[in-house]
Coordinates of C-alpha atoms and ligand atoms in Angstrom, one line a residue:
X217 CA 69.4 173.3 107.7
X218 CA 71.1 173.1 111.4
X219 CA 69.8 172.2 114.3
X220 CA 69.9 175.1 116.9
X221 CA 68.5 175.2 120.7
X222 CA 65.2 173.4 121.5
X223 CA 61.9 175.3 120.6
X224 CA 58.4 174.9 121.1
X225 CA 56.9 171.3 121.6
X226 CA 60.8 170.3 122.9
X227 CA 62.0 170.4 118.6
X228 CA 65.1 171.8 117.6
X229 CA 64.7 174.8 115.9
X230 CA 66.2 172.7 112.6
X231 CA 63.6 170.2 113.4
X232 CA 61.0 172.9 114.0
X233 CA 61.4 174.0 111.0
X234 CA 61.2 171.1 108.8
X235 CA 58.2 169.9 110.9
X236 CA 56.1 173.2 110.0
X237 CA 56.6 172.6 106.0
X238 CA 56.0 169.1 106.1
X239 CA 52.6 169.9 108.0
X240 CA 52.3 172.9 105.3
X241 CA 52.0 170.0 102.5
X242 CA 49.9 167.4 104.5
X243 CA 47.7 170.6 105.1
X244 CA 47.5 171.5 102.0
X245 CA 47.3 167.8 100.3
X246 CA 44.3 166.8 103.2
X247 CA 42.7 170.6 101.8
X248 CA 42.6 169.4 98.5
X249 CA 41.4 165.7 98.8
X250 CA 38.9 166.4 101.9
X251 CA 37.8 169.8 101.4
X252 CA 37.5 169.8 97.6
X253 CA 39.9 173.0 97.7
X254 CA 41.7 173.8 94.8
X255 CA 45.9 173.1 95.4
X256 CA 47.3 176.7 94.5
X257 CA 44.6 178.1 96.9
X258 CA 45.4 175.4 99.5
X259 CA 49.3 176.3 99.2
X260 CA 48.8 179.8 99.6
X261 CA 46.9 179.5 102.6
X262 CA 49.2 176.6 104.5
X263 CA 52.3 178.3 102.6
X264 CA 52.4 181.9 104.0
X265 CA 53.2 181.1 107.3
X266 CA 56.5 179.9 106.5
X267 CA 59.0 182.8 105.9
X268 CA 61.8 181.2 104.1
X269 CA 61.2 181.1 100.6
X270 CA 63.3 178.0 100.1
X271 CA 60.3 176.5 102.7
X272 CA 57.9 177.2 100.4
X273 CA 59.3 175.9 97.5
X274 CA 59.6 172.6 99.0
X275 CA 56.1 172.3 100.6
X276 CA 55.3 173.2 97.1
X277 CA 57.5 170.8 95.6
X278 CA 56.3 168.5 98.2
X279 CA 52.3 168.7 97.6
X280 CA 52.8 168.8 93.9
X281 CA 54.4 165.7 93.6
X282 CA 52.0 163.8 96.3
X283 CA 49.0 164.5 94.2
X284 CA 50.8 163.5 91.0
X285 CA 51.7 160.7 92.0
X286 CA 48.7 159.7 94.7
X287 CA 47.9 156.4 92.9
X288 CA 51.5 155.0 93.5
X289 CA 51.7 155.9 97.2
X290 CA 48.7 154.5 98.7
X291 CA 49.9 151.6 97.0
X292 CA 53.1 151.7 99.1
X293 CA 51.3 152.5 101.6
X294 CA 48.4 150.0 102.3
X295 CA 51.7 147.3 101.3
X296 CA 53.0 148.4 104.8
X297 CA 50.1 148.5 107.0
X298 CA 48.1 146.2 108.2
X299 CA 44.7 148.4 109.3
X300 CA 44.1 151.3 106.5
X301 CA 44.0 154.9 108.5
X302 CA 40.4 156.2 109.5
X303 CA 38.6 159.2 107.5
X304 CA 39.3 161.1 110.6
X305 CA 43.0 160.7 110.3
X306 CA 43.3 161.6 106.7
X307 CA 45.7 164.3 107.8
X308 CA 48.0 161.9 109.3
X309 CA 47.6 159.8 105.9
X310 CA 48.4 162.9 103.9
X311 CA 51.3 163.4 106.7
X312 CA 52.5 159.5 105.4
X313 CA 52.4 160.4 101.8
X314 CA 54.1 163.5 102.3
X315 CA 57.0 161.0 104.3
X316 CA 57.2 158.5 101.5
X317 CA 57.5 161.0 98.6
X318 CA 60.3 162.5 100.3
X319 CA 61.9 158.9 100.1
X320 CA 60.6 157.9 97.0
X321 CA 61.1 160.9 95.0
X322 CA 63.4 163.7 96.3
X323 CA 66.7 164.3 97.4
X324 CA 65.8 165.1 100.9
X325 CA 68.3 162.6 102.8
X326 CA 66.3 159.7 104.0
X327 CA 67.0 160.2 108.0
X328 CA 65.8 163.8 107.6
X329 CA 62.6 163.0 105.9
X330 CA 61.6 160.3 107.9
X331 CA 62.7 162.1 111.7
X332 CA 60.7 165.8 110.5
X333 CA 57.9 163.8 109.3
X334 CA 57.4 161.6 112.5
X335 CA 58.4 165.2 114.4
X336 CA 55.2 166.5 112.6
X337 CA 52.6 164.3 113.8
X338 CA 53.4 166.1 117.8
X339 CA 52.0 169.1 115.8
X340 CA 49.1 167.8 114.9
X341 CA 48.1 167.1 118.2
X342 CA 47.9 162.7 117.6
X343 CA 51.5 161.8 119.6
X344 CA 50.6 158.2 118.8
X345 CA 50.8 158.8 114.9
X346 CA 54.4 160.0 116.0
X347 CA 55.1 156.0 116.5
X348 CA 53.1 154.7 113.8
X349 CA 54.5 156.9 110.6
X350 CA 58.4 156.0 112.1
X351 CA 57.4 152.6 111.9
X352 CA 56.2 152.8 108.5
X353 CA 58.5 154.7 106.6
X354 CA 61.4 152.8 108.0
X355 CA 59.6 149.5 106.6
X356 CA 59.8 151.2 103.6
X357 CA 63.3 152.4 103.5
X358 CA 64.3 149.4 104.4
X359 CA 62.0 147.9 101.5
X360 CA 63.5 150.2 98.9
X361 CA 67.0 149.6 99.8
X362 CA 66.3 145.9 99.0
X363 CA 65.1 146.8 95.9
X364 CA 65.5 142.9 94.8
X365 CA 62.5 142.3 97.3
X366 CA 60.2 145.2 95.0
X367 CA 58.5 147.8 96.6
X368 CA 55.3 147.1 98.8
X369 CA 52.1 147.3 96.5
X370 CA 54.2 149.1 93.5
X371 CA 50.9 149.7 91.1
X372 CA 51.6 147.6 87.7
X373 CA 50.5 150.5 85.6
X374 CA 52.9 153.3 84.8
X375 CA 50.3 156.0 85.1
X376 CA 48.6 157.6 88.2
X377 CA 45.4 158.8 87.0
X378 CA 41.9 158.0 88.3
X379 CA 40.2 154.9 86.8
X380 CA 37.7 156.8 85.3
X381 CA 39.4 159.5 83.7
X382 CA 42.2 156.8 82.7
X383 CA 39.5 154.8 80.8
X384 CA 38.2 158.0 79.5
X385 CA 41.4 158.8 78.2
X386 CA 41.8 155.4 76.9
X387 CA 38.6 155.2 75.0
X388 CA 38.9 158.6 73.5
X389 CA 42.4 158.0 72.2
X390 CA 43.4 154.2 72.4
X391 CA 47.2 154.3 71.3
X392 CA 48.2 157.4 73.0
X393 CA 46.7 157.2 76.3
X394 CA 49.3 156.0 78.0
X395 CA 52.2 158.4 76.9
X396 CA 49.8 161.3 77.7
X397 CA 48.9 160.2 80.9
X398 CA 52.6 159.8 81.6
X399 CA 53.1 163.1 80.3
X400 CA 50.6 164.9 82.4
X401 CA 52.7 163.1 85.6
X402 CA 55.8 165.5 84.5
X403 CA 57.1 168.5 85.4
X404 CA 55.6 171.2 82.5
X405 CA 58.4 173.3 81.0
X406 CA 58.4 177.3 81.3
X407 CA 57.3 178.4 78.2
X408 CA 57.5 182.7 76.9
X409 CA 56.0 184.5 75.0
X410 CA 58.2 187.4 73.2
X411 CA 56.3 190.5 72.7
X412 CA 56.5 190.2 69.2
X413 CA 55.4 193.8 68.6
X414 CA 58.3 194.9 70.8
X415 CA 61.1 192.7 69.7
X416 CA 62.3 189.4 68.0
X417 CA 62.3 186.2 69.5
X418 CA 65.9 185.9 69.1
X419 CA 66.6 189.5 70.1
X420 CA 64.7 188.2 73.3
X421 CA 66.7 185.2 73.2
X422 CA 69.8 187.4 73.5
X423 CA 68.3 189.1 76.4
X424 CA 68.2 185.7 78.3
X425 CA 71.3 184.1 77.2
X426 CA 73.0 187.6 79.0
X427 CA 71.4 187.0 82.0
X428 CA 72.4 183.2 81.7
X429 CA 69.0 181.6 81.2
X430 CA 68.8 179.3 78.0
X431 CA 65.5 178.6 75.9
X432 CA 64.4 177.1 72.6
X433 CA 62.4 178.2 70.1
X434 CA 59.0 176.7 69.7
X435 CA 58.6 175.7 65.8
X436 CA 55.1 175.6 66.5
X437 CA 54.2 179.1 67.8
X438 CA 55.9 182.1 66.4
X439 CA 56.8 183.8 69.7
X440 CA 56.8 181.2 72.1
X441 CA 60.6 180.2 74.2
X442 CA 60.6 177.3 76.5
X443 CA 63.5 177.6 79.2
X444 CA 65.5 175.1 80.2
X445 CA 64.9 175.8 83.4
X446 CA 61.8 177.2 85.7
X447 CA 62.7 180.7 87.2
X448 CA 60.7 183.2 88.8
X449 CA 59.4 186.0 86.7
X450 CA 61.8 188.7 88.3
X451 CA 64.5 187.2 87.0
X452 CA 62.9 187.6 83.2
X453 CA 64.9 190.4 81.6
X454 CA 61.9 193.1 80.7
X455 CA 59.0 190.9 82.4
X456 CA 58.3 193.9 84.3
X457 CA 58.1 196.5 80.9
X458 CA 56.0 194.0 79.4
X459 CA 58.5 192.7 76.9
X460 CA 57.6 189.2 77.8
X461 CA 55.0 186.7 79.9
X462 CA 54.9 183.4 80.8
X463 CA 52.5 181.2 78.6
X464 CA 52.5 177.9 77.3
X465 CA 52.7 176.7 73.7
X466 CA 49.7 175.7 73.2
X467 CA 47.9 178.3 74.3
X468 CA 49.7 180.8 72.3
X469 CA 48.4 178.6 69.1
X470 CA 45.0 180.5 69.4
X471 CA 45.9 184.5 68.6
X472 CA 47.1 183.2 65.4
X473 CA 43.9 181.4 64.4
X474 CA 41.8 184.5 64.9
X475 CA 43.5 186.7 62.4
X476 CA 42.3 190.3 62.9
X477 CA 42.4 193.1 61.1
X478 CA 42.8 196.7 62.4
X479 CA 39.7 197.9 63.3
X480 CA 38.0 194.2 63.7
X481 CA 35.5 193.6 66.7
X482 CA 36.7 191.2 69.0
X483 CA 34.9 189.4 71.5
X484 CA 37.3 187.4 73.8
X485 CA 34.9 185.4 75.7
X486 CA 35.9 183.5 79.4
X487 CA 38.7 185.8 78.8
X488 CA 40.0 186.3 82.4
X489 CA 43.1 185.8 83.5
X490 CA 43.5 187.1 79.9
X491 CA 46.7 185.3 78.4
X492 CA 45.0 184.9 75.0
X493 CA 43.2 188.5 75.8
X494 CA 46.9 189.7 75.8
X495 CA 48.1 187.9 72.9
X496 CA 45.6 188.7 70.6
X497 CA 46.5 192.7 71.2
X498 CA 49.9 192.1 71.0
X499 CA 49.5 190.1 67.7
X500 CA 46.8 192.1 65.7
X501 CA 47.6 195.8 67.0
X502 CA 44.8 197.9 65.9
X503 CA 41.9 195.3 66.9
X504 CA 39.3 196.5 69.5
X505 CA 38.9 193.6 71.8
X506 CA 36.1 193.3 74.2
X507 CA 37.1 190.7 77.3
X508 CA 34.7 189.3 79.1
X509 CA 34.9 187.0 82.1
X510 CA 32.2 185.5 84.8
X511 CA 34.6 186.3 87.3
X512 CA 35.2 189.8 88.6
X513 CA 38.2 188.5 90.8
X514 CA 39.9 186.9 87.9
X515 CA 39.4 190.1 85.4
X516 CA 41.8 191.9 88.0
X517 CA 45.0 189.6 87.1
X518 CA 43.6 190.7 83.0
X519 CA 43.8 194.3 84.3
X520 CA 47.1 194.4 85.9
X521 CA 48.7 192.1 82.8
X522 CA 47.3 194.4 80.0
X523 CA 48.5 197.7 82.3
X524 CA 52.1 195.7 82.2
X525 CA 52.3 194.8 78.6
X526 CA 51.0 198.4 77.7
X527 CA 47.7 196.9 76.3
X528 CA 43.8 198.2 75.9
X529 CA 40.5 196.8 75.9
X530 CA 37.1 196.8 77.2
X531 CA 36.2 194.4 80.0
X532 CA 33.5 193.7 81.5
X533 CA 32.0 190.6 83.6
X534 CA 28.9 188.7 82.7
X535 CA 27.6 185.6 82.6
X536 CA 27.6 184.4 79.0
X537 CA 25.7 181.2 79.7
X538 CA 22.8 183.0 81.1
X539 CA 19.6 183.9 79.3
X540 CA 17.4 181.6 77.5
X541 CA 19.1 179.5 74.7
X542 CA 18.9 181.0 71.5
X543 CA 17.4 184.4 73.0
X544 CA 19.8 187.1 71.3
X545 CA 21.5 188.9 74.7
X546 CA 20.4 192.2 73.5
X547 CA 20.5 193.8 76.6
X548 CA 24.3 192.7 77.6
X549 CA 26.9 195.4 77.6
X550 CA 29.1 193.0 75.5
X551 CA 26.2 192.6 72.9
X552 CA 26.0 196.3 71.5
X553 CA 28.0 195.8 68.6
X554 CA 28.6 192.8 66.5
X555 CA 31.6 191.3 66.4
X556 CA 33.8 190.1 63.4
X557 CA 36.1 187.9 65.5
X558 CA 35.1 185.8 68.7
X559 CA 37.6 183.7 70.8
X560 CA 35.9 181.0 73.1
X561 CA 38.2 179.6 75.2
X562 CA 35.6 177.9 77.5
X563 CA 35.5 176.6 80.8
X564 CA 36.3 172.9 81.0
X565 CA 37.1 169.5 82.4
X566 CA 41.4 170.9 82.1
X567 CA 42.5 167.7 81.5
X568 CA 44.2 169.1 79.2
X569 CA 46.5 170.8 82.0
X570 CA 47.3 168.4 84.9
X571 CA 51.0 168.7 84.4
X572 CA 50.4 171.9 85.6
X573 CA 47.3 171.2 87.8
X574 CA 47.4 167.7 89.5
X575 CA 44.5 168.8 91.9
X576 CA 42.5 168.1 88.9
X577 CA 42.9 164.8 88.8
X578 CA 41.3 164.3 92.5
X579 CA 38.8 167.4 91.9
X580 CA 37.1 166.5 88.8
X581 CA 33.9 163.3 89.1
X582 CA 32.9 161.8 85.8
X583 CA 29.4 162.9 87.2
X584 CA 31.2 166.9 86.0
X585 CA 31.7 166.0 82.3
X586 CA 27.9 166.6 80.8
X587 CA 27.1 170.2 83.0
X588 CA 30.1 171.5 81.6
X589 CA 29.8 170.5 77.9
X590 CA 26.0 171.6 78.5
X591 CA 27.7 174.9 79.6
X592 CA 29.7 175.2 76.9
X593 CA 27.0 174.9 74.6
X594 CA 25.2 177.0 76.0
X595 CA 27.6 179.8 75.3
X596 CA 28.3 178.6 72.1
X597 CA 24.4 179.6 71.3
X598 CA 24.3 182.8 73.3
X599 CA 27.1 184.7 71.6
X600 CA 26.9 183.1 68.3
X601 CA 24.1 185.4 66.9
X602 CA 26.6 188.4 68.1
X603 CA 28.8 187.1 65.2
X604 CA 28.6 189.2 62.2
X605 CA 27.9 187.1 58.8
X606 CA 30.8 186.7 57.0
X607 CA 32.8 186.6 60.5
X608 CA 34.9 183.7 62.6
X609 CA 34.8 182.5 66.0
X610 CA 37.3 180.4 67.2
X611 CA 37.0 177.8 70.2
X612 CA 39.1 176.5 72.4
X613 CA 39.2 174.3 75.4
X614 CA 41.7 172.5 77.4
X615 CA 40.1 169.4 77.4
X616 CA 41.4 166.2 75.9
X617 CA 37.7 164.7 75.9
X618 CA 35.8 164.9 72.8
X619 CA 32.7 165.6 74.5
X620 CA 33.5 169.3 75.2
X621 CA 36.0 168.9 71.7
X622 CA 34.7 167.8 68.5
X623 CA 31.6 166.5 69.6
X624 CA 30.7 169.5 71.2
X625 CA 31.5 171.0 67.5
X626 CA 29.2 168.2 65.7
X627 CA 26.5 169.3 67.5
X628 CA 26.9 172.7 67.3
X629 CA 27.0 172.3 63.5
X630 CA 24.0 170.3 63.4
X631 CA 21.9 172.8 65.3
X632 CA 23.0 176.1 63.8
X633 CA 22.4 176.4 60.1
X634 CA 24.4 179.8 59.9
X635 CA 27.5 177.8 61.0
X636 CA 30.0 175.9 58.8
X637 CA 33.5 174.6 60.0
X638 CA 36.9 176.2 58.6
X639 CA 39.2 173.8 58.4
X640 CA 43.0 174.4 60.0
X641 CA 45.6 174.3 57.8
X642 CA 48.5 174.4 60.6
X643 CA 51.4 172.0 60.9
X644 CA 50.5 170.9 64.6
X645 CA 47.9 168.4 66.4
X646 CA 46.1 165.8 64.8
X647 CA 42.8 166.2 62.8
X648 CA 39.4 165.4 64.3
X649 CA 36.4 165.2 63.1
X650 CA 36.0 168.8 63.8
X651 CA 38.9 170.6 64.5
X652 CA 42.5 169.7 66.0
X653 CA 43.9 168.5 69.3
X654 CA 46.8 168.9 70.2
X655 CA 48.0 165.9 73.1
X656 CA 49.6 166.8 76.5
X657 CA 53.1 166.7 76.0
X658 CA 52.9 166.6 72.0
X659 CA 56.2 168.9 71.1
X660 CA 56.3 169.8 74.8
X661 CA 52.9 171.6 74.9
X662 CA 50.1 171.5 77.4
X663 CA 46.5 169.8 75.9
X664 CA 44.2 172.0 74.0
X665 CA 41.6 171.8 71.6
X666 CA 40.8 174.4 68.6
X667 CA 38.2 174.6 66.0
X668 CA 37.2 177.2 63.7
X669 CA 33.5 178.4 62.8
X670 CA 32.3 180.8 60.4
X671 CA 29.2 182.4 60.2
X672 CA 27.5 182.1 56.5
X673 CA 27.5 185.8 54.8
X674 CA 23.5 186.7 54.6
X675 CA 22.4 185.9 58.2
X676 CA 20.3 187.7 60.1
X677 CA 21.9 189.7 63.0
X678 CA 19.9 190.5 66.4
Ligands
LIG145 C1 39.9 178.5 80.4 S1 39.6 179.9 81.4 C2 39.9 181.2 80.3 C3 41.4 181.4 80.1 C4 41.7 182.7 79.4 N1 41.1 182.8 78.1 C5 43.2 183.0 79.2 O1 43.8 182.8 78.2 O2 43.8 183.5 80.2 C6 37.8 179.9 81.4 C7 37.2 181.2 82.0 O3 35.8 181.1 81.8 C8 35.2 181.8 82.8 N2 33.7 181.4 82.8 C9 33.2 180.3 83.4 N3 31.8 180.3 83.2 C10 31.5 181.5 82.5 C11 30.3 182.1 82.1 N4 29.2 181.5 82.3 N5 30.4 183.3 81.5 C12 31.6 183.9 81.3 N6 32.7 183.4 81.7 C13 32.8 182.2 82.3 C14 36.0 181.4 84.0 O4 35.8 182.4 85.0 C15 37.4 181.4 83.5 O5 38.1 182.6 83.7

């Protein structure tokens, strides 16, 4: 990036530049943590105005890595100052984080991050923060660069998780906390999935390899390729003819667990944006699959991913957590037939998915835990009766927690005579009480949670 003639506010046009995506990422970082927004909305919003493409990979870069590692830079942070900032100013502390990130983290030479960041805080209309975040991130260059000193308030645990969730985490699974916290602070890989009913996984493979990308195979999931590198989609040989789509491993795990026969109802429920809707086509050709989604806006991106891949299937929104419990939901589109297969893949606490979500970290209270296992259960008992005897339902979440997990489950069990657990024979996760869970990061996959139900043979149907 050059500098070229002076611009507006008296920047270089280089400086200019750099300013406007630093602001993009305080912007979007202050979004998330004051507004409650989530970060891919945020990004889009503050993103867009920037033109360069490059630009908007490093705001993204930039507010991604702030919010994974938040806990570790207020702690820098309040070791350098000697008043904390004031709630009104929180753009100006996101505009700080965003500065010692850039130091702590990336490659962005040190006089560059420091000058566009102080350059930034003329944008925002508060010339005295200008003085203030100079003074500060040189304190900590100059820190880090004595590294023998040790870096102003450097948190003594490895992770950066909220207490709560940390202690959560800890208390549901004491000797792997840690690594799975640290896991969710990485960088997810990009993981395929091979249109099996097009072509192999190493005839895909081939594809990629002649367009120099390199992936492995994924032992764990028949058709799933994790690439050594992220690219974008266009650059996927046949992404566009539907002969592949981006999905991670673990989610890929649940097709499989459904096993369908030609002909077979199935009800993929809190289907959109329809990954799993996708792969259960693609897997059991033949199978008539009803998707269903609260969200009309999300049941769009299911559309326009079935119309790539070539794929059918009925959709329709509703709210499957409506009605009174145990009322059958007679009077649903989705309920006129009953269904031999159900896929629950329910809405959830996703801490199952930070690496790929940080926002979640900052977005979710403890306070949201109990409503959405309530939710859950609610569904549970609203499409179960839809089920025909003899027939499976398989649920997913990804949750780490066993509330929404295998206690969910336990309950469920307890309440619904017609229901009895089928084990998972499957080489990946570890056992529960109910069920499996797989951990963030466990043979490079995201966090999920499956279990399989099935519905005793002689039960009465609505
Ligand atoms: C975990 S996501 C599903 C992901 C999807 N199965 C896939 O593989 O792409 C959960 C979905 O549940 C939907 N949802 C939330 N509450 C719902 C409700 N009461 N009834 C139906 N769908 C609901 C959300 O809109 C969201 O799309």
């Amino acid at each position: 990036m050059s500098d070229g003639a002076d611009g507006p506010g008296g920047l270089t046009a280089g400086k200019q530049r750099g300013a406007e995506t630093r602001l993009a990422a305080a912007l979007t970082v202050a979004d998330v943590l004051g507004k409650g927004r989530a970060l891919d909305v945020a990004l889009v919003q503050h993103g867009t105005r920037l033109t360069d493409p490059r630009d908007r990979a490093l705001v993204q870069e930039i507010a991604y890595g702030v919010l994974r590692f938040l806990p570790r830079l207020r702690g820098y942070a309040a070791g350098l100052m000697v008043h904390g900032l004031k709630p009104r100013d929180l753009d100006v502390e996101c505009l700080l984080w965003v500065g010692l990130y850039q130091l702590d983290a990336l490659r962005v030479p040190a006089h560059a991050a420091v000058s566009q960041t102080v350059a930034t805080a003329r944008w925002l209309g508060k010339p005295w923060a200008a003085s203030f975040l100079n003074a500060v991130l040189r304190n900590f260059q100059r820190r880090r660069q004595q590294r023998l000193e040790g870096l102003p308030g450097e948190p003594a645990t490895h992770h950066c998780f909220p207490e709560w969730l940390a202690k959560r985490l800890q208390y549901a699974w004491p000797e792997d906390a840690e690594c799975l916290m640290q896991e969710s602070d990485r960088h997810p890989p990009m993981t395929l999935r091979v249109n099996l009913a097009r072509l192999t996984r190493r005839a895909y493979a081939e594809q990629l390899a002649a367009v120099g990308l390199t992936a492995r195979p994924l032992a764990q999931a028949p058709a799933a390729l994790v690439l050594d590198r992220p690219v974008d989609v266009t650059a996927l040989p046949g992404f566009a003819t539907g002969l592949v789509s981006v999905q991670d491993g673990a989610a890929q795990l649940a097709a499989a667990l459904l096993g369908a026969r030609p002909g077979a109802q199935v009800l993929d429920a809190c289907a959109a944006p329809g990954g799993k809707t996708a792969h259960i086509l693609e897997s059991w050709p033949g199978a008539e699959v009803t998707a269903v989604d609260l969200s009309r806006e999300r049941l769009q991106p299911l559309r326009e991913g079935l119309a790539r891949l070539g794929l059918s299937a009925r959709v329709l929104a509703a709210d499957l957590a409506a009605g009174r419990p145990g009322d059958p939901a007679t009077a649903d589109p989705w309920a006129d037939r009953p269904y031999d297969r159900m896929l629950l893949d329910l809405p959830c606490s996703a801490t199952g998915v930070i690496r790929r979500h940080p926002d979640i970290k900052w977005l979710r209270r403890p306070t949201d835990i109990a409503p959405l296992a309530a939710t859950q259960g609610r569904i549970l008992d609203r499409v179960w009766p839809h089920l025909r005897p003899g027939g499976m339902l398989v649920y997913v979440t990804c949750s780490l927690l066993p509330e929404e997990n295998h206690e969910q489950m336990l309950a469920f069990l307890q309440r619904t005579p017609d229901a009895r657990e089928q084990p998972l024979e499957v080489a990946w996760g570890r056992a529960c009480p109910v069920g499996r869970q797989v951990l963030t990061g466990e043979d490079g996959m995201d966090g999920f949670y499956f279990a399989r139900l099935t519905r005793t043979a002689g039960a009465a149907s609505p």
